[in-house]
PDB file of C-alpha atoms in Angstrom:
ATOM      1  CA  LYS A 234     216.036  55.570 105.310  1.00 85.00           C
ATOM      2  CA  GLN A 235     218.518  53.107 103.783  1.00 91.00           C
ATOM      3  CA  GLU A 236     217.554  51.719 100.387  1.00 94.00           C
ATOM      4  CA  VAL A 237     219.527  48.924  98.745  1.00 97.00           C
ATOM      5  CA  THR A 238     219.113  48.178  95.066  1.00 96.00           C
ATOM      6  CA  GLN A 239     220.730  45.690  92.741  1.00 97.00           C
ATOM      7  CA  ILE A 240     221.269  45.928  89.012  1.00 91.00           C
ATOM      8  CA  PRO A 241     220.574  44.074  86.853  1.00 92.00           C
ATOM      9  CA  ALA A 242     217.493  42.291  88.168  1.00 94.00           C
ATOM     10  CA  ALA A 243     218.282  39.313  85.966  1.00 96.00           C
ATOM     11  CA  LEU A 244     221.312  38.207  83.985  1.00 95.00           C
ATOM     12  CA  SER A 245     221.923  35.305  81.623  1.00 96.00           C
ATOM     13  CA  VAL A 246     225.465  34.468  80.535  1.00 96.00           C
ATOM     14  CA  PRO A 247     227.187  31.570  78.780  1.00 97.00           C
ATOM     15  CA  GLU A 248     229.365  29.282  80.849  1.00 97.00           C
ATOM     16  CA  GLY A 249     232.932  30.497  81.319  1.00 97.00           C
ATOM     17  CA  GLU A 250     232.138  34.179  81.167  1.00 96.00           C
ATOM     18  CA  ASN A 251     233.300  36.606  83.858  1.00 97.00           C
ATOM     19  CA  LEU A 252     230.517  38.752  85.247  1.00 95.00           C
ATOM     20  CA  VAL A 253     229.808  41.602  87.621  1.00 96.00           C
ATOM     21  CA  LEU A 254     226.780  42.085  89.841  1.00 97.00           C
ATOM     22  CA  ASN A 255     226.069  45.516  91.249  1.00 97.00           C
ATOM     23  CA  CYS A 256     224.689  46.671  94.580  1.00 97.00           C
ATOM     24  CA  SER A 257     224.046  50.271  95.571  1.00 97.00           C
ATOM     25  CA  PHE A 258     222.931  51.795  98.835  1.00 96.00           C
ATOM     26  CA  THR A 259     221.692  55.289  99.621  1.00 94.00           C
ATOM     27  CA  ASP A 260     223.222  55.842 103.062  1.00 91.00           C
ATOM     28  CA  SER A 261     226.995  55.380 103.175  1.00 89.00           C
ATOM     29  CA  ALA A 262     227.033  55.042 106.978  1.00 87.00           C
ATOM     30  CA  ILE A 263     227.214  51.267 106.871  1.00 89.00           C
ATOM     31  CA  TYR A 264     229.093  48.963 109.183  1.00 87.00           C
ATOM     32  CA  ASN A 265     229.559  46.147 106.726  1.00 90.00           C
ATOM     33  CA  LEU A 266     228.101  44.593 103.596  1.00 94.00           C
ATOM     34  CA  GLN A 267     227.360  40.927 103.061  1.00 95.00           C
ATOM     35  CA  TRP A 268     226.771  39.062  99.788  1.00 97.00           C
ATOM     36  CA  PHE A 269     224.499  36.024  99.797  1.00 97.00           C
ATOM     37  CA  ARG A 270     223.418  33.385  97.369  1.00 97.00           C
ATOM     38  CA  GLN A 271     219.834  32.072  97.386  1.00 94.00           C
ATOM     39  CA  ASP A 272     218.815  28.956  95.488  1.00 92.00           C
ATOM     40  CA  PRO A 273     215.117  28.592  94.566  1.00 85.00           C
ATOM     41  CA  GLY A 274     212.978  27.882  97.636  1.00 79.00           C
ATOM     42  CA  LYS A 275     216.069  27.673  99.836  1.00 82.00           C
ATOM     43  CA  GLY A 276     217.855  29.643 102.496  1.00 87.00           C
ATOM     44  CA  LEU A 277     220.595  32.231 102.176  1.00 93.00           C
ATOM     45  CA  THR A 278     224.205  31.155 101.900  1.00 94.00           C
ATOM     46  CA  SER A 279     226.718  33.765 102.993  1.00 93.00           C
ATOM     47  CA  LEU A 280     229.391  34.318 100.348  1.00 95.00           C
ATOM     48  CA  LEU A 281     231.469  37.268 101.488  1.00 94.00           C
ATOM     49  CA  LEU A 282     231.471  39.893 104.211  1.00 93.00           C
ATOM     50  CA  ILE A 283     233.206  43.227 103.662  1.00 93.00           C
ATOM     51  CA  GLN A 284     233.809  45.561 106.553  1.00 90.00           C
ATOM     52  CA  SER A 285     233.280  49.270 105.989  1.00 89.00           C
ATOM     53  CA  SER A 286     237.037  49.831 106.310  1.00 89.00           C
ATOM     54  CA  GLN A 287     237.837  47.286 103.576  1.00 91.00           C
ATOM     55  CA  ARG A 288     237.905  47.758  99.818  1.00 94.00           C
ATOM     56  CA  GLU A 289     237.869  44.136  98.722  1.00 96.00           C
ATOM     57  CA  GLN A 290     237.302  40.541  99.786  1.00 95.00           C
ATOM     58  CA  THR A 291     238.029  37.398  97.833  1.00 96.00           C
ATOM     59  CA  SER A 292     236.857  33.823  98.130  1.00 94.00           C
ATOM     60  CA  GLY A 293     237.751  31.422  95.351  1.00 96.00           C
ATOM     61  CA  ARG A 294     236.258  32.695  92.092  1.00 97.00           C
ATOM     62  CA  LEU A 295     234.375  35.460  93.889  1.00 97.00           C
ATOM     63  CA  ASN A 296     235.660  38.948  94.521  1.00 97.00           C
ATOM     64  CA  ALA A 297     233.616  41.648  96.212  1.00 97.00           C
ATOM     65  CA  SER A 298     234.554  45.297  96.280  1.00 97.00           C
ATOM     66  CA  LEU A 299     233.174  48.138  98.343  1.00 97.00           C
ATOM     67  CA  ASP A 300     233.210  51.868  97.677  1.00 96.00           C
ATOM     68  CA  LYS A 301     231.445  53.192 100.728  1.00 92.00           C
ATOM     69  CA  SER A 302     231.620  56.857  99.809  1.00 91.00           C
ATOM     70  CA  SER A 303     229.816  56.292  96.520  1.00 95.00           C
ATOM     71  CA  GLY A 304     227.412  53.756  98.006  1.00 95.00           C
ATOM     72  CA  ARG A 305     228.407  50.847  95.787  1.00 97.00           C
ATOM     73  CA  SER A 306     229.554  47.274  95.952  1.00 97.00           C
ATOM     74  CA  THR A 307     230.248  44.827  93.160  1.00 97.00           C
ATOM     75  CA  LEU A 308     230.456  41.062  93.148  1.00 97.00           C
ATOM     76  CA  TYR A 309     232.760  39.703  90.477  1.00 97.00           C
ATOM     77  CA  ILE A 310     232.370  36.051  89.487  1.00 97.00           C
ATOM     78  CA  ALA A 311     235.199  34.623  87.414  1.00 97.00           C
ATOM     79  CA  ALA A 312     234.784  31.784  84.936  1.00 97.00           C
ATOM     80  CA  SER A 313     231.084  31.290  85.646  1.00 97.00           C
ATOM     81  CA  GLN A 314     229.642  27.777  85.843  1.00 97.00           C
ATOM     82  CA  PRO A 315     226.060  26.470  85.566  1.00 97.00           C
ATOM     83  CA  GLY A 316     226.227  25.720  89.289  1.00 96.00           C
ATOM     84  CA  ASP A 317     226.538  29.462  89.931  1.00 97.00           C
ATOM     85  CA  SER A 318     222.942  29.917  88.780  1.00 97.00           C
ATOM     86  CA  ALA A 319     221.019  31.406  91.707  1.00 97.00           C
ATOM     87  CA  THR A 320     219.770  34.709  93.061  1.00 96.00           C
ATOM     88  CA  TYR A 321     222.497  36.893  94.534  1.00 98.00           C
ATOM     89  CA  LEU A 322     221.581  39.263  97.332  1.00 97.00           C
ATOM     90  CA  CYS A 323     223.553  42.018  98.958  1.00 97.00           C
ATOM     91  CA  ALA A 324     222.717  43.293 102.423  1.00 97.00           C
ATOM     92  CA  VAL A 325     224.082  46.177 104.469  1.00 94.00           C
ATOM     93  CA  ARG A 326     224.409  46.501 108.195  1.00 90.00           C
ATOM     94  CA  GLN A 327     223.641  50.052 109.073  1.00 82.00           C
ATOM     95  CA  GLY A 328     226.071  51.985 111.224  1.00 72.00           C
ATOM     96  CA  ARG A 329     224.783  54.260 113.919  1.00 64.00           C
ATOM     97  CA  TYR A 330     226.153  56.269 116.791  1.00 56.00           C
ATOM     98  CA  GLY A 331     227.555  53.893 119.376  1.00 55.00           C
ATOM     99  CA  GLY A 332     227.734  50.917 117.016  1.00 58.00           C
ATOM    100  CA  ALA A 333     225.941  49.127 114.232  1.00 59.00           C
ATOM    101  CA  THR A 334     222.362  48.006 114.353  1.00 72.00           C
ATOM    102  CA  ASN A 335     221.813  44.284 114.296  1.00 78.00           C
ATOM    103  CA  LYS A 336     219.623  44.160 111.257  1.00 88.00           C
ATOM    104  CA  LEU A 337     220.616  43.555 107.680  1.00 93.00           C
ATOM    105  CA  ILE A 338     218.869  45.596 104.991  1.00 95.00           C
ATOM    106  CA  PHE A 339     218.600  43.545 101.838  1.00 97.00           C
ATOM    107  CA  GLY A 340     218.679  44.460  98.203  1.00 96.00           C
ATOM    108  CA  THR A 341     216.284  43.364  95.528  1.00 90.00           C
ATOM    109  CA  GLY A 342     218.535  40.589  94.225  1.00 95.00           C
ATOM    110  CA  THR A 343     219.994  39.621  90.852  1.00 97.00           C
ATOM    111  CA  LEU A 344     218.778  36.369  89.313  1.00 96.00           C
ATOM    112  CA  LEU A 345     221.748  34.807  87.528  1.00 97.00           C
ATOM    113  CA  ALA A 346     221.446  32.053  84.936  1.00 97.00           C
ATOM    114  CA  VAL A 347     224.646  30.521  83.574  1.00 97.00           C
ATOM    115  CA  GLN A 348     223.953  28.608  80.375  1.00 96.00           C
ATOM    116  CA  PRO A 349     225.991  25.434  79.714  1.00 94.00           C
TER     117      PRO A 349
ATOM    118  CA  GLU B  27     230.387  22.612 109.162  1.00 76.00           C
ATOM    119  CA  PRO B  28     227.937  23.972 111.758  1.00 81.00           C
ATOM    120  CA  GLU B  29     224.675  25.276 110.363  1.00 91.00           C
ATOM    121  CA  VAL B  30     221.419  26.841 111.420  1.00 95.00           C
ATOM    122  CA  THR B  31     218.490  24.434 111.229  1.00 95.00           C
ATOM    123  CA  GLN B  32     214.784  25.223 111.106  1.00 97.00           C
ATOM    124  CA  THR B  33     211.628  23.182 111.552  1.00 96.00           C
ATOM    125  CA  PRO B  34     209.219  22.602 109.999  1.00 96.00           C
ATOM    126  CA  SER B  35     210.255  23.261 106.415  1.00 95.00           C
ATOM    127  CA  HIS B  36     206.642  24.004 105.489  1.00 96.00           C
ATOM    128  CA  GLN B  37     203.728  24.920 107.732  1.00 97.00           C
ATOM    129  CA  VAL B  38     200.144  25.351 106.591  1.00 97.00           C
ATOM    130  CA  THR B  39     197.733  26.958 109.008  1.00 97.00           C
ATOM    131  CA  GLN B  40     194.333  28.565 109.019  1.00 97.00           C
ATOM    132  CA  MET B  41     193.839  32.264 109.573  1.00 97.00           C
ATOM    133  CA  GLY B  42     193.559  33.079 113.262  1.00 97.00           C
ATOM    134  CA  GLN B  43     195.574  30.088 114.415  1.00 97.00           C
ATOM    135  CA  GLU B  44     198.791  30.297 116.407  1.00 97.00           C
ATOM    136  CA  VAL B  45     202.007  28.984 114.892  1.00 98.00           C
ATOM    137  CA  ILE B  46     205.446  28.404 116.347  1.00 97.00           C
ATOM    138  CA  LEU B  47     208.447  28.289 114.080  1.00 98.00           C
ATOM    139  CA  ARG B  48     211.544  26.645 115.480  1.00 97.00           C
ATOM    140  CA  CYS B  49     215.217  27.238 114.926  1.00 97.00           C
ATOM    141  CA  VAL B  50     218.427  25.771 116.269  1.00 97.00           C
ATOM    142  CA  PRO B  51     221.178  28.395 115.877  1.00 95.00           C
ATOM    143  CA  ILE B  52     224.852  27.554 115.586  1.00 93.00           C
ATOM    144  CA  SER B  53     225.968  26.434 119.027  1.00 90.00           C
ATOM    145  CA  ASN B  54     228.562  29.073 119.959  1.00 87.00           C
ATOM    146  CA  HIS B  55     226.561  31.978 118.530  1.00 91.00           C
ATOM    147  CA  LEU B  56     225.156  34.615 120.838  1.00 89.00           C
ATOM    148  CA  TYR B  57     222.871  36.699 118.602  1.00 91.00           C
ATOM    149  CA  PHE B  58     219.771  35.344 116.964  1.00 94.00           C
ATOM    150  CA  TYR B  59     217.519  36.849 114.318  1.00 95.00           C
ATOM    151  CA  TRP B  60     214.307  36.307 112.434  1.00 97.00           C
ATOM    152  CA  TYR B  61     213.740  37.602 108.910  1.00 98.00           C
ATOM    153  CA  ARG B  62     210.948  36.993 106.486  1.00 97.00           C
ATOM    154  CA  GLN B  63     210.560  37.058 102.724  1.00 95.00           C
ATOM    155  CA  ILE B  64     207.141  37.443 101.164  1.00 95.00           C
ATOM    156  CA  LEU B  65     207.061  35.801  97.749  1.00 91.00           C
ATOM    157  CA  GLY B  66     208.689  38.048  95.160  1.00 89.00           C
ATOM    158  CA  GLN B  67     209.766  40.645  97.715  1.00 93.00           C
ATOM    159  CA  LYS B  68     212.906  41.560  99.615  1.00 95.00           C
ATOM    160  CA  VAL B  69     214.109  39.783 102.712  1.00 96.00           C
ATOM    161  CA  GLU B  70     212.957  41.875 105.703  1.00 96.00           C
ATOM    162  CA  PHE B  71     214.306  42.028 109.235  1.00 96.00           C
ATOM    163  CA  LEU B  72     211.867  41.161 112.011  1.00 97.00           C
ATOM    164  CA  VAL B  73     213.768  40.911 115.290  1.00 96.00           C
ATOM    165  CA  SER B  74     217.120  40.305 116.931  1.00 93.00           C
ATOM    166  CA  PHE B  75     217.633  38.603 120.291  1.00 93.00           C
ATOM    167  CA  TYR B  76     220.553  38.603 122.682  1.00 89.00           C
ATOM    168  CA  ASN B  77     221.027  37.585 126.285  1.00 87.00           C
ATOM    169  CA  ASN B  78     217.414  36.429 126.549  1.00 90.00           C
ATOM    170  CA  GLU B  79     215.860  39.641 125.403  1.00 91.00           C
ATOM    171  CA  ILE B  80     214.938  41.457 122.213  1.00 93.00           C
ATOM    172  CA  SER B  81     217.733  43.812 121.202  1.00 89.00           C
ATOM    173  CA  GLU B  82     216.017  45.286 118.171  1.00 90.00           C
ATOM    174  CA  LYS B  83     212.752  44.855 116.279  1.00 93.00           C
ATOM    175  CA  SER B  84     211.146  46.230 113.154  1.00 93.00           C
ATOM    176  CA  GLU B  85     207.733  47.811 112.789  1.00 93.00           C
ATOM    177  CA  ILE B  86     206.530  44.514 111.327  1.00 94.00           C
ATOM    178  CA  PHE B  87     207.183  42.804 114.665  1.00 96.00           C
ATOM    179  CA  ASP B  88     204.007  43.858 116.447  1.00 94.00           C
ATOM    180  CA  ASP B  89     202.170  42.350 119.421  1.00 95.00           C
ATOM    181  CA  GLN B  90     201.172  39.339 117.352  1.00 96.00           C
ATOM    182  CA  PHE B  91     204.781  38.202 117.252  1.00 97.00           C
ATOM    183  CA  SER B  92     206.972  36.941 120.064  1.00 97.00           C
ATOM    184  CA  VAL B  93     210.327  35.218 120.337  1.00 97.00           C
ATOM    185  CA  GLU B  94     211.731  32.929 122.957  1.00 95.00           C
ATOM    186  CA  ARG B  95     214.787  30.873 123.729  1.00 92.00           C
ATOM    187  CA  PRO B  96     213.114  28.124 125.745  1.00 87.00           C
ATOM    188  CA  ASP B  97     216.306  26.168 126.352  1.00 87.00           C
ATOM    189  CA  GLY B  98     219.997  26.278 125.511  1.00 78.00           C
ATOM    190  CA  SER B  99     219.596  25.329 121.880  1.00 87.00           C
ATOM    191  CA  ASN B 100     216.223  26.362 120.447  1.00 93.00           C
ATOM    192  CA  PHE B 101     215.004  29.787 119.343  1.00 96.00           C
ATOM    193  CA  THR B 102     211.357  30.186 118.437  1.00 97.00           C
ATOM    194  CA  LEU B 103     209.105  32.672 116.666  1.00 98.00           C
ATOM    195  CA  LYS B 104     205.445  32.619 117.646  1.00 98.00           C
ATOM    196  CA  ILE B 105     202.667  34.263 115.679  1.00 97.00           C
ATOM    197  CA  ARG B 106     199.599  34.415 117.911  1.00 96.00           C
ATOM    198  CA  SER B 107     196.805  34.884 115.417  1.00 95.00           C
ATOM    199  CA  THR B 108     197.950  34.397 111.861  1.00 97.00           C
ATOM    200  CA  LYS B 109     196.718  36.563 109.002  1.00 96.00           C
ATOM    201  CA  LEU B 110     196.790  35.889 105.288  1.00 97.00           C
ATOM    202  CA  GLU B 111     199.554  38.461 104.905  1.00 96.00           C
ATOM    203  CA  ASP B 112     201.797  36.495 107.272  1.00 97.00           C
ATOM    204  CA  SER B 113     202.300  33.967 104.466  1.00 98.00           C
ATOM    205  CA  ALA B 114     206.019  34.114 103.733  1.00 97.00           C
ATOM    206  CA  MET B 115     209.327  32.306 104.064  1.00 96.00           C
ATOM    207  CA  TYR B 116     210.685  32.846 107.578  1.00 97.00           C
ATOM    208  CA  PHE B 117     214.432  32.680 108.044  1.00 97.00           C
ATOM    209  CA  CYS B 118     216.298  32.290 111.289  1.00 97.00           C
ATOM    210  CA  ALA B 119     219.881  33.516 111.493  1.00 96.00           C
ATOM    211  CA  SER B 120     222.614  33.638 114.082  1.00 94.00           C
ATOM    212  CA  SER B 121     225.977  35.323 114.574  1.00 91.00           C
ATOM    213  CA  GLU B 122     228.843  35.053 117.010  1.00 87.00           C
ATOM    214  CA  GLU B 123     228.624  38.703 117.944  1.00 74.00           C
ATOM    215  CA  GLY B 124     225.989  41.303 117.226  1.00 59.00           C
ATOM    216  CA  TRP B 125     228.136  44.013 115.789  1.00 58.00           C
ATOM    217  CA  ASN B 126     231.813  43.309 115.772  1.00 57.00           C
ATOM    218  CA  HIS B 127     232.305  42.231 112.172  1.00 61.00           C
ATOM    219  CA  TYR B 128     230.663  38.838 112.357  1.00 77.00           C
ATOM    220  CA  GLU B 129     228.578  37.361 109.587  1.00 87.00           C
ATOM    221  CA  GLN B 130     225.008  36.312 109.994  1.00 91.00           C
ATOM    222  CA  TYR B 131     224.374  32.694 109.037  1.00 93.00           C
ATOM    223  CA  PHE B 132     220.928  31.796 107.813  1.00 95.00           C
ATOM    224  CA  GLY B 133     218.864  28.646 108.096  1.00 95.00           C
ATOM    225  CA  PRO B 134     216.995  27.020 105.184  1.00 94.00           C
ATOM    226  CA  GLY B 135     213.721  28.730 106.122  1.00 96.00           C
ATOM    227  CA  THR B 136     210.187  27.723 107.019  1.00 97.00           C
ATOM    228  CA  ARG B 137     207.549  28.380 104.399  1.00 96.00           C
ATOM    229  CA  LEU B 138     204.397  29.511 106.205  1.00 98.00           C
ATOM    230  CA  THR B 139     201.158  29.361 104.272  1.00 98.00           C
ATOM    231  CA  VAL B 140     198.091  30.905 105.901  1.00 97.00           C
ATOM    232  CA  THR B 141     194.773  29.907 104.336  1.00 97.00           C
TER     233      THR B 141
END
């Protein structure tokens, strides 16, 4: 059964710092991995989607990497800003014979606080 | 930019009552999903829906739950007889395709409180 975990559970950094959030998954047979941002009491905003065949995806100050064989993904945030404060979730779409399942399996989340 | 919308934003109901949560997916999307997040816990998959039928469901999605696309724009989740443990944030999501690389886009959620 796929398990997705995220380390650290919480992180506080001063504004301007570069930071890395980690996501690990136990079953490497994934179809893709998606990073989300969740603001308190709000929905999930999709940040990046990495296909299983890709190593990296970039969007603005965000860079996500994927090492499928080791079951890891990282989200790198450059020059962090107070507005980046939120919970960051990773989610994997499990691969299976004949195609991926539809469901996303979510991690535990990292609560990020960027101090001004 | 197109987005998934959900109504109501907050629903309070008494145990045993039926509730219907509503979603309007992004207009050209073909796959629709419901997830839930119990306070302090992970987001969990409930069900996916394509071509007017359920394509996949989790063990959470028992006979008390049903989904429907009553018209060309709405997608609903019905809970027939709510329990205290159904209290959670319910998220609707949609994607252009079910498997071929496409992202799932989530709505803002409906907070369901069962008393």
